[in-house]
Coordinates of C-alpha atoms in Angstrom, one line a residue:
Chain A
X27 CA -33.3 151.7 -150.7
X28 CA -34.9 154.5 -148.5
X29 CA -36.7 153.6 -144.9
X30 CA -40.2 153.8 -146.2
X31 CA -42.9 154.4 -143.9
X32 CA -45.9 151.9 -144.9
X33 CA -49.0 150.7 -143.0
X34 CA -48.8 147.8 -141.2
X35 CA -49.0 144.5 -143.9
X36 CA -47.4 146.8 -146.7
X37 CA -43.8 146.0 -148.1
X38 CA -41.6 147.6 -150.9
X39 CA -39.0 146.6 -153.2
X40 CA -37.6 147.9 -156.2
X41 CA -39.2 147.0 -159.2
X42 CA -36.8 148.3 -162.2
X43 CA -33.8 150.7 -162.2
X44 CA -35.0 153.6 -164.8
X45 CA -33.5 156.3 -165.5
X46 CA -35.8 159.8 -165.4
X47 CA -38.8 157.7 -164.5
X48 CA -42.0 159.8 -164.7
X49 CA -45.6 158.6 -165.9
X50 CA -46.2 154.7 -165.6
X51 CA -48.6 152.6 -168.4
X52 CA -49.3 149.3 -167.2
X53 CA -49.2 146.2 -169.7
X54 CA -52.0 144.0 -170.4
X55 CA -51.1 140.5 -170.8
X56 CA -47.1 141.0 -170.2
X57 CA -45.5 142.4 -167.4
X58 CA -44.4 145.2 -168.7
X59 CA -44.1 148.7 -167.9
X60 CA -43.8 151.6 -170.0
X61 CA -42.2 154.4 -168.4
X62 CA -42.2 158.3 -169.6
X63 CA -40.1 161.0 -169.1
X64 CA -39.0 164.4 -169.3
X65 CA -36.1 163.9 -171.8
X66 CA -36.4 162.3 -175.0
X67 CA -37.2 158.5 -173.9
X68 CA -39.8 155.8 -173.2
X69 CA -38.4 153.0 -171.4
X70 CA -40.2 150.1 -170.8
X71 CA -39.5 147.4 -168.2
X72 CA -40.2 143.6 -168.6
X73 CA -40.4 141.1 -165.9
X74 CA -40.2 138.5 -167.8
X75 CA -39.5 135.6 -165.2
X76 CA -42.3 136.7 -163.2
X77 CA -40.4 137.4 -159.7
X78 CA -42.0 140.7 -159.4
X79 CA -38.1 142.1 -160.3
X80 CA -38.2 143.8 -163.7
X81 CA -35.5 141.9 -165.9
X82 CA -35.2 144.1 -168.9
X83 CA -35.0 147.9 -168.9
X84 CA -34.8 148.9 -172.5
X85 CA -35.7 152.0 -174.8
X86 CA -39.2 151.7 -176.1
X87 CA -39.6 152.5 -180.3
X88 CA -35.6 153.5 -180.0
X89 CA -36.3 154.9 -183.7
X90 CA -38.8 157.6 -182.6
X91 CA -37.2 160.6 -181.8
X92 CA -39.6 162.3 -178.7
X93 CA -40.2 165.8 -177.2
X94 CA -40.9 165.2 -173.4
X95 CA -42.7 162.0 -174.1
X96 CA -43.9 162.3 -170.0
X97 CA -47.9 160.5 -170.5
X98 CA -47.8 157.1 -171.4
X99 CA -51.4 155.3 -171.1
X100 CA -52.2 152.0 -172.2
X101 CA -56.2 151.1 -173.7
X102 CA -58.0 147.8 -172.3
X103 CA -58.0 147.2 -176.2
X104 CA -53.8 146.9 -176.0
X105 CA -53.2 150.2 -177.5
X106 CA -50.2 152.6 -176.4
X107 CA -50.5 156.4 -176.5
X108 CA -47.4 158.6 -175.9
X109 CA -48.5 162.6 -174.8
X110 CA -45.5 164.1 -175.8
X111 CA -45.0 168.5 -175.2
X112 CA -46.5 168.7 -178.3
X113 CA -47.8 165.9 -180.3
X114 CA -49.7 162.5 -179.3
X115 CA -48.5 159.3 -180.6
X116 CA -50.4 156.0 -181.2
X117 CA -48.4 152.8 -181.3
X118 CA -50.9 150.1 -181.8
X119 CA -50.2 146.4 -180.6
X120 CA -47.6 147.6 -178.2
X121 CA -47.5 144.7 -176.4
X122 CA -46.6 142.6 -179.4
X123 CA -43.9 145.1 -181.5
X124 CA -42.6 146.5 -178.0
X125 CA -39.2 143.6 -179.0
X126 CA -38.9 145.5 -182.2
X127 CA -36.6 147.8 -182.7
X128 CA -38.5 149.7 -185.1
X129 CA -42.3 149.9 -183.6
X130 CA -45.2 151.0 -185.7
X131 CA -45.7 154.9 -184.1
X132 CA -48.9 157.1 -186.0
X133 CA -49.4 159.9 -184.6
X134 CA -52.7 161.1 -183.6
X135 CA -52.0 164.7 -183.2
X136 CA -49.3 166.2 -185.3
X137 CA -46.2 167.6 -184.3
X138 CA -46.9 171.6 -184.0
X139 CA -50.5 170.8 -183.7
X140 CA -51.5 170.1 -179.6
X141 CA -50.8 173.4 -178.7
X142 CA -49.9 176.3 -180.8
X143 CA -46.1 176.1 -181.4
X144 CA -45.4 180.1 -180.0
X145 CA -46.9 178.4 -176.6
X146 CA -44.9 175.5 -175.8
X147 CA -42.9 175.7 -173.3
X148 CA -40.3 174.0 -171.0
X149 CA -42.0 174.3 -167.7
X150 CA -45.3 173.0 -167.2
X151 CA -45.4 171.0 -170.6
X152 CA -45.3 167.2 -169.1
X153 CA -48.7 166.1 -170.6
X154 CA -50.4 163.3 -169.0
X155 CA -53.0 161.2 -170.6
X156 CA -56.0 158.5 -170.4
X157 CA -58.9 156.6 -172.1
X158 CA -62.1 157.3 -170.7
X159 CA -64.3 154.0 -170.9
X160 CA -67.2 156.0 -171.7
X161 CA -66.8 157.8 -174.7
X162 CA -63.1 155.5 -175.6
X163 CA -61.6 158.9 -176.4
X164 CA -58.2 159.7 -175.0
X165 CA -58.3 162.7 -172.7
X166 CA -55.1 164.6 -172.4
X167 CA -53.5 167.5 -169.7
X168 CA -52.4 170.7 -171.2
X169 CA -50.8 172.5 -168.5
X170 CA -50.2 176.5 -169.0
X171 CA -47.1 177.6 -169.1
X172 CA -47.1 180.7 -166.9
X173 CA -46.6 181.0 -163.4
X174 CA -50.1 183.0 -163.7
X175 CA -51.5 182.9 -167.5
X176 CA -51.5 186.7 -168.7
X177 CA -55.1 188.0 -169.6
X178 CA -54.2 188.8 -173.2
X179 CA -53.6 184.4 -173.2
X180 CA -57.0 183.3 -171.7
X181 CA -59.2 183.7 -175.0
X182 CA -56.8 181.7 -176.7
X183 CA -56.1 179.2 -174.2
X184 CA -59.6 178.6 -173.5
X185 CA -60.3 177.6 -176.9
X186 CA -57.2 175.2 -177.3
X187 CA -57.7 174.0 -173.9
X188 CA -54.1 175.4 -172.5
X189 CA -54.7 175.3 -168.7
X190 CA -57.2 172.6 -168.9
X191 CA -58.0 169.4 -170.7
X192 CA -58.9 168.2 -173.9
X193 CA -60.5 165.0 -175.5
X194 CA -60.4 162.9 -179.0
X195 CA -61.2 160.0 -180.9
X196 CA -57.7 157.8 -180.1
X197 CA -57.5 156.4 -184.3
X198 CA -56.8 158.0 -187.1
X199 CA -59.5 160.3 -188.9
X200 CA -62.2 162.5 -187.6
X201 CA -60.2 163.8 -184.7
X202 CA -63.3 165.4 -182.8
X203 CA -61.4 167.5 -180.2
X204 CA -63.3 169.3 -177.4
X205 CA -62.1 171.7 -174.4
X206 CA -64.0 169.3 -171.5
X207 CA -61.9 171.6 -168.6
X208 CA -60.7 174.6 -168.3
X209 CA -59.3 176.9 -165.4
X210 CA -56.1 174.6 -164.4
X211 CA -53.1 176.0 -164.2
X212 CA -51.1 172.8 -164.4
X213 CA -52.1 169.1 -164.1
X214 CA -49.7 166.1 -164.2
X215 CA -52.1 163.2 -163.4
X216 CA -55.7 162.4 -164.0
X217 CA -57.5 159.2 -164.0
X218 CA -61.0 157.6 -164.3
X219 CA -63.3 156.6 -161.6
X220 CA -64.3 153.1 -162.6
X221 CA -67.7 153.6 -160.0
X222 CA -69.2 156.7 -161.4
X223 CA -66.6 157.5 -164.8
X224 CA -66.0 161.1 -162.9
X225 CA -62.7 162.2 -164.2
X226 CA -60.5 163.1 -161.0
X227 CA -57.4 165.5 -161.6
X228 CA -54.1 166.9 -159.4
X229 CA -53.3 170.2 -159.8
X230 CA -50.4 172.5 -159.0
X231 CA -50.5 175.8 -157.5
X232 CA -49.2 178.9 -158.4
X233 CA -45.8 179.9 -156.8
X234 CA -45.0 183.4 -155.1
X235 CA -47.3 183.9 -152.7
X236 CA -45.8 182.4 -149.6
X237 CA -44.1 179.5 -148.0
X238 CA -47.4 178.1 -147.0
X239 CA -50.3 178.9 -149.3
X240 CA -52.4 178.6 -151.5
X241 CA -53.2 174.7 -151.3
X242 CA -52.6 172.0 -153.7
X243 CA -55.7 170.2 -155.5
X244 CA -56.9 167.5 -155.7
X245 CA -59.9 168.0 -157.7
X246 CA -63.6 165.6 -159.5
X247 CA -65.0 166.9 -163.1
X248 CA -68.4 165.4 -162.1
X249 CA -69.7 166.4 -165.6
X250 CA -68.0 168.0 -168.8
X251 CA -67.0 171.5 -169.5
X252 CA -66.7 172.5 -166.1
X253 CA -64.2 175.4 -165.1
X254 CA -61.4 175.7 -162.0
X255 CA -60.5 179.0 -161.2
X256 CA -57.0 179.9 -162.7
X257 CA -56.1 182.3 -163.4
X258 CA -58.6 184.0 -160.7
X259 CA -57.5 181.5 -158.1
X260 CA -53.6 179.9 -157.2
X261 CA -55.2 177.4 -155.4
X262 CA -58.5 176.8 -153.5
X263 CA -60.1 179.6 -153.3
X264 CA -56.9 181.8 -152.4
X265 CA -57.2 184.7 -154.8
X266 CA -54.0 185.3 -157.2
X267 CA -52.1 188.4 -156.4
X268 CA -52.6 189.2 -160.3
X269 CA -56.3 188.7 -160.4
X270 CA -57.5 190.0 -156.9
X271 CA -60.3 192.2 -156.9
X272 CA -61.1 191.6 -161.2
X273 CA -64.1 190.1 -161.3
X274 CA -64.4 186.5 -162.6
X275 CA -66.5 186.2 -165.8
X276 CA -70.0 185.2 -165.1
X277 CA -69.2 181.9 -167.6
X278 CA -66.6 180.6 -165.9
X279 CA -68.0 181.8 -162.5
X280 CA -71.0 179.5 -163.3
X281 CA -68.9 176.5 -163.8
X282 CA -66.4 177.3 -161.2
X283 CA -65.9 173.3 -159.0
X284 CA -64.1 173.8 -155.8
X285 CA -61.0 171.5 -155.1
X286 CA -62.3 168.2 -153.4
X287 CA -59.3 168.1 -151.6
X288 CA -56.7 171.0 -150.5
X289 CA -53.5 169.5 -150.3
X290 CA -50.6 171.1 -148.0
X291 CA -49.3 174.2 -149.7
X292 CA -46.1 173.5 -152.6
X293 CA -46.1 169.7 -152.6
X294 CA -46.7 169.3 -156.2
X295 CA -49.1 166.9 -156.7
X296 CA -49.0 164.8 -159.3
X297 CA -49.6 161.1 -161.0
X298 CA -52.6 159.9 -159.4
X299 CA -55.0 156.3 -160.0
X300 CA -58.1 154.5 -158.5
X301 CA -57.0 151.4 -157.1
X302 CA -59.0 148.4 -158.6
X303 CA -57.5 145.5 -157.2
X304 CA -58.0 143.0 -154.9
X305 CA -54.9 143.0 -153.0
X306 CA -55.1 145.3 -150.9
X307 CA -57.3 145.8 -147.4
X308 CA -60.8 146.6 -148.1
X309 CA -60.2 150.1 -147.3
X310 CA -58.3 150.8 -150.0
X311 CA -60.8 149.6 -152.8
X312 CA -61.5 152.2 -155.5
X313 CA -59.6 154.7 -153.0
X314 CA -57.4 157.2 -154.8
X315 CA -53.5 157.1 -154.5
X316 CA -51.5 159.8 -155.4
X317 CA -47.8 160.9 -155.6
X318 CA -46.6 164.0 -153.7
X319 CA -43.0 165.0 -156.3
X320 CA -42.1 167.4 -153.2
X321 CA -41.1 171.3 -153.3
X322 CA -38.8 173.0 -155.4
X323 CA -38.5 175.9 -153.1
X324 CA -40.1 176.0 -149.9
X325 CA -38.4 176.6 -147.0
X326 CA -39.8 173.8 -145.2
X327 CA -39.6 170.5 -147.5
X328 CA -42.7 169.0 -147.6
X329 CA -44.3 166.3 -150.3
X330 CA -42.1 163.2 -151.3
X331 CA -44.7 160.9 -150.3
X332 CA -48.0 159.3 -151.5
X333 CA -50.8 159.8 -150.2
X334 CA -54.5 158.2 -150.5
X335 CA -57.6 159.5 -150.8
X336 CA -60.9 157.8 -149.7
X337 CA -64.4 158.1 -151.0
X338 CA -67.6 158.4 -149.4
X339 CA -70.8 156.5 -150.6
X340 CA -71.9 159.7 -152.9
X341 CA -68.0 158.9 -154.7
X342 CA -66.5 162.4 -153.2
X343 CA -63.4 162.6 -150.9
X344 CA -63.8 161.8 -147.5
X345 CA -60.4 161.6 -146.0
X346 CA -57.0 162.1 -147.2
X347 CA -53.5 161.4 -145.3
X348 CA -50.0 159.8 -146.1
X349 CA -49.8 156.2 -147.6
X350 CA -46.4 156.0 -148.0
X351 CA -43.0 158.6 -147.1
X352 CA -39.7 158.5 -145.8
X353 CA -38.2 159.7 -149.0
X354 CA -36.8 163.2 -147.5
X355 CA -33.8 162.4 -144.8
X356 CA -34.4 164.7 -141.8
X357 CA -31.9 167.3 -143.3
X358 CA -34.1 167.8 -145.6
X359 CA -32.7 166.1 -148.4
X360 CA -34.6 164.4 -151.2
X361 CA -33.6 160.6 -151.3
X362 CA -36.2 160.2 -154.5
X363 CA -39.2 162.3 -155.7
X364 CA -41.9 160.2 -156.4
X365 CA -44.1 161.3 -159.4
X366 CA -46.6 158.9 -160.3
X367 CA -48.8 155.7 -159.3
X368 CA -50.1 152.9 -161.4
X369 CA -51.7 149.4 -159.9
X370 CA -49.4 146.6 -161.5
X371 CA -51.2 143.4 -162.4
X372 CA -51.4 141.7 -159.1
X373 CA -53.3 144.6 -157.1
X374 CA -49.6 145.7 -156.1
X375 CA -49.3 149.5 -157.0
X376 CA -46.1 150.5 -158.7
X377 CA -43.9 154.1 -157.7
X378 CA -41.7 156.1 -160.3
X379 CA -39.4 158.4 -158.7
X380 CA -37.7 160.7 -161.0
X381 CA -34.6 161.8 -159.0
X382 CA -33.7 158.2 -157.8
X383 CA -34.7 156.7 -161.0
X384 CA -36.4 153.7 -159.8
X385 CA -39.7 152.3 -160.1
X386 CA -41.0 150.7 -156.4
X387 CA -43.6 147.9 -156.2
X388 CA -45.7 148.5 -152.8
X389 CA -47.4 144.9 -152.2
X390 CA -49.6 143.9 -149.2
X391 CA -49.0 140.2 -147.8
X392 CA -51.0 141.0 -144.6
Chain B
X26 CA -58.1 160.8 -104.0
X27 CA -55.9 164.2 -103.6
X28 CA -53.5 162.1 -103.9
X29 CA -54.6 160.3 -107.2
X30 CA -55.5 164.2 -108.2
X31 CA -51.9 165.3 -107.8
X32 CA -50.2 162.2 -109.7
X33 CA -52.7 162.4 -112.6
X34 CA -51.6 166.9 -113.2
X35 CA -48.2 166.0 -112.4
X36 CA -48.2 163.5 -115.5
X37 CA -50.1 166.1 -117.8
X38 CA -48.0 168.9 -116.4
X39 CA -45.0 166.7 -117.5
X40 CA -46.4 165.6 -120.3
X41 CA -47.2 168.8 -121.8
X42 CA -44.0 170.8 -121.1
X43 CA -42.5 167.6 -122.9
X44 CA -44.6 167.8 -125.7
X45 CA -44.0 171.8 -126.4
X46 CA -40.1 171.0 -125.6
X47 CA -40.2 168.7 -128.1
X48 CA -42.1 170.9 -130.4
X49 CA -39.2 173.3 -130.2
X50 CA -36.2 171.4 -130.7
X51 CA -37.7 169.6 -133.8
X52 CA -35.6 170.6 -136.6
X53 CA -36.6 171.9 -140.4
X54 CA -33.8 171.2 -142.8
X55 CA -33.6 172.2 -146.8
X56 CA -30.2 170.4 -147.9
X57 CA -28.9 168.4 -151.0
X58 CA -27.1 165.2 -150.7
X59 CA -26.3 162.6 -153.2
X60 CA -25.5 159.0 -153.2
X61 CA -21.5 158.1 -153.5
X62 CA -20.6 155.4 -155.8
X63 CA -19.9 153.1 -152.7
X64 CA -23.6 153.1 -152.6
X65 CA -23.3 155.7 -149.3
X66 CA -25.6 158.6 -149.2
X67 CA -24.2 161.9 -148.4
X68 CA -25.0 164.7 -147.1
X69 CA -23.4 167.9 -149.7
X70 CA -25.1 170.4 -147.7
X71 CA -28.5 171.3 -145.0
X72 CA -29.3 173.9 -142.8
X73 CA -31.7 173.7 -140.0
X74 CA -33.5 176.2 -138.2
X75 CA -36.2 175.0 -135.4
X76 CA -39.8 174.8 -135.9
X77 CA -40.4 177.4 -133.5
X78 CA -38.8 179.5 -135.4
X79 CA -40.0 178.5 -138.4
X80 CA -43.2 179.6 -137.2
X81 CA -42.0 182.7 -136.1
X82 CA -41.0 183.5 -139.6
X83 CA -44.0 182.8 -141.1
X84 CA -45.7 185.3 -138.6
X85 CA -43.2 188.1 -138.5
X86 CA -44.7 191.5 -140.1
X87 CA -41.5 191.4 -142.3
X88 CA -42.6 187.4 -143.6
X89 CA -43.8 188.8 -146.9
X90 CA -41.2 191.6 -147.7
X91 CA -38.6 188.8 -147.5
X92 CA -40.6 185.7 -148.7
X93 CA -41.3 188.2 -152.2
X94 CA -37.4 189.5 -152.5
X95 CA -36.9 186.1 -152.6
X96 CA -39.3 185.0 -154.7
X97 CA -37.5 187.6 -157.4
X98 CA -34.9 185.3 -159.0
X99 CA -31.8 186.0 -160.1
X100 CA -32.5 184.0 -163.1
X101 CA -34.4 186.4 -164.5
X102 CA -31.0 188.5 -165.1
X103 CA -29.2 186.1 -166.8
X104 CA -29.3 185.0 -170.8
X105 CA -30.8 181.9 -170.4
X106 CA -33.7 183.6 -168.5
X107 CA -34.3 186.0 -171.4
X108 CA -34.3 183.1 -173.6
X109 CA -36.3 180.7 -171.6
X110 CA -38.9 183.1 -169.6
X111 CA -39.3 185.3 -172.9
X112 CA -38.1 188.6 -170.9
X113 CA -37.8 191.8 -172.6
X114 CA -34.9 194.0 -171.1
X115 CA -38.0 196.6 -170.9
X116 CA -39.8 193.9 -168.8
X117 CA -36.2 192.9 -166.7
X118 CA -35.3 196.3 -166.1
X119 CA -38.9 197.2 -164.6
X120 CA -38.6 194.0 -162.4
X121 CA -35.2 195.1 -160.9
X122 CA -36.2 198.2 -160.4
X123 CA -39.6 197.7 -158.7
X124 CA -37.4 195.3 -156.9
X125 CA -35.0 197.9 -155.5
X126 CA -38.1 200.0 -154.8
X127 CA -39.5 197.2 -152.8
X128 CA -36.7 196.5 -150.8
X129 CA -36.2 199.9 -149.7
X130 CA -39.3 200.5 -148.3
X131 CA -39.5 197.6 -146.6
X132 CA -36.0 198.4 -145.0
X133 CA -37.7 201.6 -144.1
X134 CA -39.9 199.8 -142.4
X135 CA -43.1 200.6 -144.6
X136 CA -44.0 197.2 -145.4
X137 CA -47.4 197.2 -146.9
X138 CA -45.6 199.8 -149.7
X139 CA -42.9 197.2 -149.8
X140 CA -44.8 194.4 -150.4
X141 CA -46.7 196.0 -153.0
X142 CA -43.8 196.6 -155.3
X143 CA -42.5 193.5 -154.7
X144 CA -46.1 192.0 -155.9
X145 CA -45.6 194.0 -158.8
X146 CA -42.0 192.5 -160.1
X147 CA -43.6 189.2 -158.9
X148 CA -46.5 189.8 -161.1
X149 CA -44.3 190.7 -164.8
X150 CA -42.4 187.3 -162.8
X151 CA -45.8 185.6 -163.3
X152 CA -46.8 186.5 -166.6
X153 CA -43.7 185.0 -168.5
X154 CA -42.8 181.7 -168.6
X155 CA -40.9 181.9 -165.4
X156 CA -42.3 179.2 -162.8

């Protein structure tokens, strides 16, 4: 177990041993923990005596056979939704089939048919997903899969929603999808504010451009259809090398948000939640906590940490600093990437780390 | 109260030729390291240059002549890269030699003519599926 560094009150333990842990779905009314990953698997992890120690690790729907099933997200209605590189699956009841070996799975979108099939990709293709309250569709992540998307792609990739997000209904039938966000080069983690239902988003920056820019995001979709600068921008405002000096269409220019917050250069920011519990000080309520996966090149290793965000009263970022790190050594070597952040049933907030394979529980006791 | 005066400089002076001392020694490592089956964590390899000069890479006029050359993978030459990025052997062979062309010039010392080759492999880099 790595030396964590935690605020004062904060403990953490490991929660389950799983192996290529990514993007976390939280159970209902079991204590179970459906995990994502990059490979071909769902796990999901049962504590089933209730010692905050997951007792079961086992393969989720072992007769599905998955395509980077990374987004897992669970409904308030008990229903399971697995975003996989290219296709989303429904697998109603979860909570009740998850012992059977062979689960009901329907998908919602077809194999071939979340992105055109010329498009996918193996970088940038870990989809994330989440019901928004509001309109109880299920909005999904489609990262581009370009280092910078090529001009003769935007067109295209503005109408499927490539380098942005989409929504749709969640059953089967009409499937109404829309393009709400566009201009995101590649996001692995979104989530709902439960205050205001703004739809709050990571984003990673385009690589190439030096050792210490352009910044991560962090970023708020205070309304639909709104538009985020890539391919014009790699991050902030910092201008791609590829786009500088072409003018950025009027339509997008017009719906242009800026990053709430600019995250140190490289980190890769990804899985991110609002924390709703109770557990935790004060100062944490409905604050933001988000996973830092760490570079893959940088000279300098950064990230491998989570961070939180704050809100001010008007539900924007106030402040942002490190939650929790000490998972780089200081040679610089990754003890575990962390990837994404999910609040557990007790207000404790749970941690995947993909290169350690292990999902942490973080608990306050005060 | 000269006497308090002096003590209290004295204890900044120190203080800040500490803090800058320290500034310099602290280390930056990249390394990999794995855990044994004992359940020890090793370290395979790291290397560990200074922050100061750290900084003073980031700041030298030569930062972005090496940061792109570097930024050109070898990757890109290999079958797998073809395969997985979607090169051409058009679009490789323009990268390597815009590569060359880069690192000459910046060798020559004409850096801004350096970079801006380099920016142009990095940018055929950018528009496959690369990063």
């Amino acid at each position: 177990m790595p030396n964590i560094n935690l605020p004062a009150g904060f403990s953490i333990s490991v929660f389950a041993v799983v192996p290529d842990a990514r993007h976390m779905a939280v159970a209902r009314n079991k204590t179970t923990v459906w995990i994502g990953t990059r490979k071909d698997k769902v796990w999901q992890a049962t504590d089933r005596d209730m010692d905050d120690i997951a007792d079961t690790v086992e393969q989720f729907a072992p007769t599905v056979k998955f395509d980077i099933p990374n987004g897992v997200c669970f409904s308030d209605d008990g229903h399971l939704y697995v975003a996989e590189r290219n296709r989303v699956l429904w697998f109603p009841a979860a909570e009740y089939f998850m012992e059977s070996p062979d689960t009901v799975a329907v998908p919602i979108i077809d194999q071939g048919n979340l992105i055109p099939v010329e498009e996918e990709s193996y970088n940038h293709t870990a989809r994330v997903c989440a019901v928004n309250k509001a309109d109880n569709k299920l909005y999904v992540s489609l990262g581009q899969p370009h280092n910078v998307a090529p001009a003769d792609k935007l067109d295209l990739y503005q109408e499927v929603g490539i380098g942005g997000m989409i929504s749709f209904n969640r059953f089967p039938g009409d499937l109404d999808r829309k393009v709400v966000a566009t201009g995101i080069r590649n996001s692995v983690g979104h989530a709902f504010n439960p205050k205001d239902g703004s739809l709050w988003f990571t984003d990673n920056q385009v690589d190439g451009m030096g050792d210490e820019t352009p910044p991560g995001e962090l970023n708020k979709m205070p309304k639909m259809g709104m538009w985020y600068g890539h391919p014009y921008t790699g991050g902030g405002e910092v201008r791609t090398n590829e786009y500088k000096g072409k003018t950025i269409p009027k339509a997008d220019a017009d719906r242009y948000v800026k990053p709430q917050v600019e995250m140190i250069a490289h980190a890769a920011d990804l899985g991110m939640m609002f924390y709703t519990g109770k557990q935790f000080p004060k100062k944490y309520h409905n604050a933001i906590f988000s996973a830092q996966h760490g570079s893959w090149n940088a000279v300098k290793p950064r990230g491998a940490r989570v961070m939180v965000t704050y809100l001010d009263s008007k539900g924007n970022a106030s402040k942002t600093e490190p939650f929790a790190d000490g998972w780089m050594t200081e040679m610089g070597t990754y003890l575990g990437r962390p990837v994404d952040v999910q609040q557990y049933f007790d207000g404790s907030i749970l941690v995947s780390d993909d290169k350690a394979g292990i999902i942490y529980r973080i608990k306050y006791e005060g | 109260m000269i006497k308090k005066f002096l003590i209290v400089t004295s204890f900044l002076a120190i203080g800040t030729v500490a803090s800058f001392a320290n500034t310099d020694e602290k280390k930056i490592c990249t390394g990999f390291g794995k855990w044994t089956e004992e359940g020890e964590y090793k370290v395979v390899r790291s290397k560990c240059i200074t922050e100061k000069e750290y900084e003073a890479s980031l700041n030298a006029p030569d930062y972005l002549c090496k940061y792109y050359q570097k930024s050109i993978w070898k990757e890109s030459e290999r079958e797998y890269g073809k395969k997985q990025y979607q090169y051409t052997d058009s679009s490789l062979n323009k990268i390597n030699s815009l590569k060359d062309e880069g690192k000459t010039l910046c060798d020559a010392g004409k850096l801004k003519e350096g970079e801006a080759k380099l920016v142009e492999a990095i940018k055929i880099i950018s528009h496959t599926r690369m990063n």
